[in-house]
Every structure is written in C-alpha cells, then in structure tokens.
XYZ file of N, CA and C in Angstrom:
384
model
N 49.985 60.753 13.755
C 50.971 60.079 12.941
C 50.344 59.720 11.593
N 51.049 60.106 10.746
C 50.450 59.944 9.386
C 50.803 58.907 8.713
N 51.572 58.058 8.905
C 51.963 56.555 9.074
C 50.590 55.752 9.322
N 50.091 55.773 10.513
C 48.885 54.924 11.082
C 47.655 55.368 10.207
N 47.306 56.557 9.936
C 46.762 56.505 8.604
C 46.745 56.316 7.417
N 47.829 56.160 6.367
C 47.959 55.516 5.557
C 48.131 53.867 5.646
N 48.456 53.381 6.500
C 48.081 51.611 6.565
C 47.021 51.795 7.282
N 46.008 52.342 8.042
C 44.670 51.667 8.293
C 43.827 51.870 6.845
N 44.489 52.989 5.936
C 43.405 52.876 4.360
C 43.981 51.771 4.128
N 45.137 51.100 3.889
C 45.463 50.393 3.330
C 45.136 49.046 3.675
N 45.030 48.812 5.173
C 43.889 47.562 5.436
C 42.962 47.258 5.092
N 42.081 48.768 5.610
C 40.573 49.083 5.192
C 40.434 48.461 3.615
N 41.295 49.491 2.751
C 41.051 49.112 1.333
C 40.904 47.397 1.214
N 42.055 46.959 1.592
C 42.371 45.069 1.547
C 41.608 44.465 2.248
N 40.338 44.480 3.259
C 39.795 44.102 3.400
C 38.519 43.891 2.408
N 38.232 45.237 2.181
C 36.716 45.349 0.708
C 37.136 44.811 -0.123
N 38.434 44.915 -0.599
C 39.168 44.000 -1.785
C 39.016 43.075 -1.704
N 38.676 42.096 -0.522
C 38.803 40.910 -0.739
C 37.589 40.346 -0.290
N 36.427 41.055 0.678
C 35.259 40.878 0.505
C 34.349 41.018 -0.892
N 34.990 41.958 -1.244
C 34.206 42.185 -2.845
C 34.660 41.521 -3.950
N 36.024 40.750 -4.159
C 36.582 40.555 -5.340
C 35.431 38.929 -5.454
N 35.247 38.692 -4.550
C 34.129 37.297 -5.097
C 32.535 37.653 -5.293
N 31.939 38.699 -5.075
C 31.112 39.042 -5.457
C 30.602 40.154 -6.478
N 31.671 41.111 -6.521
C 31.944 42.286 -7.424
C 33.289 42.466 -7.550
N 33.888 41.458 -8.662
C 35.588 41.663 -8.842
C 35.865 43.120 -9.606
N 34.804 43.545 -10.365
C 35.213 45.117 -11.049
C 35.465 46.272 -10.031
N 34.586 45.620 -9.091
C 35.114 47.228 -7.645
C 36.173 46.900 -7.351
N 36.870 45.576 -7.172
C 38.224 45.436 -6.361
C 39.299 46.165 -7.330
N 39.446 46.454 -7.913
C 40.392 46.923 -8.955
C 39.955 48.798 -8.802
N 38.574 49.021 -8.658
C 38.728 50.351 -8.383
C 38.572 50.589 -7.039
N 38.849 50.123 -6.067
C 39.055 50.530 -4.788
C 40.948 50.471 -4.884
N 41.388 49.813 -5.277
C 42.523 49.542 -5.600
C 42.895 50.954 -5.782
N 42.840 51.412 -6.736
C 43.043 52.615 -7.546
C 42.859 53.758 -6.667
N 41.058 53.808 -6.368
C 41.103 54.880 -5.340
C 42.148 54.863 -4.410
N 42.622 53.786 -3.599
C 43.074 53.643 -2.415
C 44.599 54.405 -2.754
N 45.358 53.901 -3.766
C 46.656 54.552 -4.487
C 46.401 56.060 -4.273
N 45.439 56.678 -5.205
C 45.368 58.095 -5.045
C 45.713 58.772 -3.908
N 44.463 58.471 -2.674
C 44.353 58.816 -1.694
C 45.415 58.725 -0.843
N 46.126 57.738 -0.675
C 47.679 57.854 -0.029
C 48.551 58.525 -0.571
N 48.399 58.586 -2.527
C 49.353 59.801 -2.963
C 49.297 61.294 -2.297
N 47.519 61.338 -2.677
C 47.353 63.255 -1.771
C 47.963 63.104 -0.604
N 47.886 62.299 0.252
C 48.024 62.430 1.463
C 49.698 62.686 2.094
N 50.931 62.289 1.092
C 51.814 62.183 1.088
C 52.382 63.559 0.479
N 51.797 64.298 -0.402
C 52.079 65.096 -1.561
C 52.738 66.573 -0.310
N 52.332 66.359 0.483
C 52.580 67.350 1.097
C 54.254 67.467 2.004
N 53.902 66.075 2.567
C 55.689 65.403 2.987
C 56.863 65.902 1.494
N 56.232 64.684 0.564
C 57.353 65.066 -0.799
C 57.756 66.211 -1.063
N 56.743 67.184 -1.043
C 57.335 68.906 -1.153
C 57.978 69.358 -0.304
N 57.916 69.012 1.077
C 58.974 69.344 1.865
C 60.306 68.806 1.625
N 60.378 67.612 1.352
C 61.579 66.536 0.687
C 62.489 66.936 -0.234
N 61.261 67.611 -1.355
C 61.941 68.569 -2.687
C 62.728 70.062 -2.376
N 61.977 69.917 -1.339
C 62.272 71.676 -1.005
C 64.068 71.580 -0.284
N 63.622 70.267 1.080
C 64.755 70.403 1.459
C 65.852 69.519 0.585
N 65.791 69.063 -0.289
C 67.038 68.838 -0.911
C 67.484 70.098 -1.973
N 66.756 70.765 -2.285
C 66.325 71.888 -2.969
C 68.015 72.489 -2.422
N 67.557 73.137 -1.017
C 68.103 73.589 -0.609
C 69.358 73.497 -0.150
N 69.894 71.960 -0.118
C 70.925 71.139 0.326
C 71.714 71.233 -1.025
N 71.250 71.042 -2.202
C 72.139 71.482 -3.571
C 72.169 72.488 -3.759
N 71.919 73.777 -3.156
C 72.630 75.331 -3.334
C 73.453 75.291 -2.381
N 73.230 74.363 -1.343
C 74.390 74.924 -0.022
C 75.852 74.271 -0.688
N 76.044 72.970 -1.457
C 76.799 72.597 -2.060
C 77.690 72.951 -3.167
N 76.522 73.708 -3.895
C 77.155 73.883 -5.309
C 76.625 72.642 -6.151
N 75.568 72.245 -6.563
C 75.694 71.377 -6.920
C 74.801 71.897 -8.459
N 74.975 71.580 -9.778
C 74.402 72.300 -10.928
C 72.999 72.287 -11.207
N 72.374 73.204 -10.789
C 71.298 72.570 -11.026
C 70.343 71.752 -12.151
N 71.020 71.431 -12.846
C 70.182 70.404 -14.246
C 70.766 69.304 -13.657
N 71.860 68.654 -13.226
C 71.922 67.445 -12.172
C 71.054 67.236 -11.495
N 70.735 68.377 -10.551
C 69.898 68.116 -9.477
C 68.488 67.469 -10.026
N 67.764 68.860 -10.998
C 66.505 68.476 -11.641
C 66.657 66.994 -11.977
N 67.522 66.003 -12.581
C 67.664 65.209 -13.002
C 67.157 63.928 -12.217
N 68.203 64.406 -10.975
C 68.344 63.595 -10.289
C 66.825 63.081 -9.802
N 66.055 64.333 -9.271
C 65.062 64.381 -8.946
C 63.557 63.762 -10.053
N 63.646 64.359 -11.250
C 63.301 63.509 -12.294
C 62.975 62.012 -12.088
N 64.311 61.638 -12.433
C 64.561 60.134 -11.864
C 63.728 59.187 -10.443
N 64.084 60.062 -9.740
C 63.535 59.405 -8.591
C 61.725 59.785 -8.773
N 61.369 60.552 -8.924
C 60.197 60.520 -9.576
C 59.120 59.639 -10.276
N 60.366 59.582 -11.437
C 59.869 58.563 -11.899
C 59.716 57.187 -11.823
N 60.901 56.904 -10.989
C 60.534 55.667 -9.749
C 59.659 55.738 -9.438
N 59.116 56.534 -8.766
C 58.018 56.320 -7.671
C 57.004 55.408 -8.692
N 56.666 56.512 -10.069
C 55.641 56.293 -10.784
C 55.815 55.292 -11.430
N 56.268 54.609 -11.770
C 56.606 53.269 -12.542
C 55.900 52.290 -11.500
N 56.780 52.323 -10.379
C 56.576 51.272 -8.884
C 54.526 51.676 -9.205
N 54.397 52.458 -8.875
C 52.985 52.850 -8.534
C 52.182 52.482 -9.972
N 52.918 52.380 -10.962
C 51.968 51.765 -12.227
C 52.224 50.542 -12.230
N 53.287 49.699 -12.026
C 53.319 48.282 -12.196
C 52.618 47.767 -10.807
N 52.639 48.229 -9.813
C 51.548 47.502 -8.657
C 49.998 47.572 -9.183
N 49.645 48.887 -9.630
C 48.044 48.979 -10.119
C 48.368 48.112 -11.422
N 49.077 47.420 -11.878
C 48.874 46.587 -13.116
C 48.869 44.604 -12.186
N 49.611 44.970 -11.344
C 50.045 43.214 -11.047
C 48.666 43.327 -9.442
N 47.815 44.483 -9.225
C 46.615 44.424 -8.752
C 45.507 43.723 -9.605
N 46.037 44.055 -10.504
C 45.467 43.922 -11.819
C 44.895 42.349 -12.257
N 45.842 41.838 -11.828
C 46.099 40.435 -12.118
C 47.013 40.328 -13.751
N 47.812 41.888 -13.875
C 48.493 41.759 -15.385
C 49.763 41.788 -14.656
N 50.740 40.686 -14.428
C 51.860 40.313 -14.063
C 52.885 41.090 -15.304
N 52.751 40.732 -16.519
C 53.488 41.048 -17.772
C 53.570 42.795 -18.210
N 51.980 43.134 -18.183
C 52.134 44.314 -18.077
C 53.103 45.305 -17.197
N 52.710 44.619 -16.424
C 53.789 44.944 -14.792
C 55.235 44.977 -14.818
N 55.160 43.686 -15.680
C 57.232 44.093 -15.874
C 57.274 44.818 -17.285
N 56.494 44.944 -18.380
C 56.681 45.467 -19.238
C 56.731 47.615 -18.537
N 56.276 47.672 -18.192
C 56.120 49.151 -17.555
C 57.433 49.454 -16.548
N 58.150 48.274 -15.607
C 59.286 48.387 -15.308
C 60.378 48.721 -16.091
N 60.073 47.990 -17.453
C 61.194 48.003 -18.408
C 61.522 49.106 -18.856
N 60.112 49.689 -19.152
C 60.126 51.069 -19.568
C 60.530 52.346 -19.038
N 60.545 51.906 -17.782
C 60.608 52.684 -16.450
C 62.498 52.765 -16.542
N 62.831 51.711 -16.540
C 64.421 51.402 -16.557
C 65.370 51.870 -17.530
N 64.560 51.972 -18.978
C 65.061 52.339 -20.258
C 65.301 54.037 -20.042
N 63.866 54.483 -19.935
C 63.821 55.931 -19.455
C 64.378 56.393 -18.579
N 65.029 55.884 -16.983
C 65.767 56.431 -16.181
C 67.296 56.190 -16.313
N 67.428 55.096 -17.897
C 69.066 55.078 -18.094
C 69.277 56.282 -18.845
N 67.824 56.913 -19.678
C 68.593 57.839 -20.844
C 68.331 59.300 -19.805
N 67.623 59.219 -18.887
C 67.441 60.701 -17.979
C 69.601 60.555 -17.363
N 69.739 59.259 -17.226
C 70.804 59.713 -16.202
C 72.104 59.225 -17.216
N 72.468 59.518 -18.690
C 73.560 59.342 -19.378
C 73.969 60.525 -19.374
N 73.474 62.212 -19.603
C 74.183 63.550 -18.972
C 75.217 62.983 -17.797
N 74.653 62.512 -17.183
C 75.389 62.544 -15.470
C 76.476 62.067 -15.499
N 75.995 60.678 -16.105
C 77.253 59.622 -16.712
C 78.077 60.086 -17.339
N 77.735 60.633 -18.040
C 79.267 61.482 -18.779
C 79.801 62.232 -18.439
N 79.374 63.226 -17.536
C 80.136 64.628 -16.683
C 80.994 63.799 -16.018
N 80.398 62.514 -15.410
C 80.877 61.843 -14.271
C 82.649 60.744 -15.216
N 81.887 60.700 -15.842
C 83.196 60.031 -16.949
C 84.152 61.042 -17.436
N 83.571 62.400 -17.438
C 85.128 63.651 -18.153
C 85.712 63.373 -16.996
N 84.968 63.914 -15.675
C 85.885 63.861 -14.809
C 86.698 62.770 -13.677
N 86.392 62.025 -14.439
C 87.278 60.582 -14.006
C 88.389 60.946 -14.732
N 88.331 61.333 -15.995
C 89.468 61.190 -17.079
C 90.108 62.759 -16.850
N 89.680 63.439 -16.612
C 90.480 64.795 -16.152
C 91.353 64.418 -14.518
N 90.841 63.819 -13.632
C 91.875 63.158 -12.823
C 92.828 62.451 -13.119
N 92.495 61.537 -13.732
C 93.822 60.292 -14.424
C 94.599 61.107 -14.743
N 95.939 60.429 -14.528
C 96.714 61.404 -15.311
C 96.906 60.898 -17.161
C-alpha cells in the first residue's frame, strides 16, 4: 500500500523536524523540502494514470479538448500552489503563504474565463 508509505516518510520526516529544529533549525526546513519531493516522485506515477484516465473519459464524451487541457491545467496548478504555500508556512512565512495562494487564485480565475464564457454563450443560446 502506497498510502502507508507516504505517511511513515511523513512521520519519519516530523519526527527529525522536530528533533533537529532545536539544535539545527536550517535542516528542518530542508528535510521539509526533501520530504515534499519524495512523496511527489512517489505519486507521479498514480497522477499519470489519473491524466490518462480522464484523458480518456473526455474522448468518450466529446468533450473539446482545450477545456479539458484547461481543466487539467488548473487542477495542477492547485496542487502546486497548495505544495508552495505549505513549504512557505513550514517555513515559518505565514504571509508568504497566503501571498502565493493569491496568486495561485488570480491565475486559476484567468486559466478558467475561456470556460466561463463558452459556459455563458450557452446559457444565453438556451434562454429564449
């Protein structure tokens, strides 16, 4: 189960983190970091299946594909925002942390205003 390995790094990691942050606070911040990576590789392989099968779920639909890319985009870039504002509020930079959300929020309103508007003709092509 690849579950039980990613939270025993993630203990593991939080334990040295917190043995070390009073004697060597500069490692706690890069074990931090390492620890992020290493659950990313470890995941990278699930997500491509994820991509693949939705991949495949928007041809069985019809669905356009620059939506789709979009869509996918987006959620993406979720991930990465979430994953930069935690390595910032690890950080002990709380501000940074929401400042990178913000950014995160600004950028996934202008990825998804295409959508918004297809989605707005065809509200207004129904109405009568």
């Amino acid at each position: 189960m690849e579950i039980i390995k990613i939270v025993g790094i993630g203990i593991v990691a939080t334990v040295l983190i917190i043995i070390l942050k009073d004697i060597r606070p500069e490692f706690s911040l890069f074990i931090s970091l390492l620890t992020g990576v290493i659950i990313f590789s470890m995941i990278l392989g699930e997500l491509s299946y994820v991509i693949g099968t939705l991949n495949t779920l928007a041809k069985r639909v019809n669905v356009e594909f620059a939506y789709f890319s979009t869509i996918l985009k987006i959620i993406g870039m979720a991930y990465i925002v979430e994953f930069g504002a935690q390595i910032s509020r690890d950080a002990g930079e709380e501000g940074i942390a929401m400042k990178i959300e913000l950014g995160g929020k600004v950028l996934i309103m202008v990825l998804a205003i295409p959508i918004l508007l297809a989605l707005m003709e065809l509200i207004i092509k129904i109405l009568p």
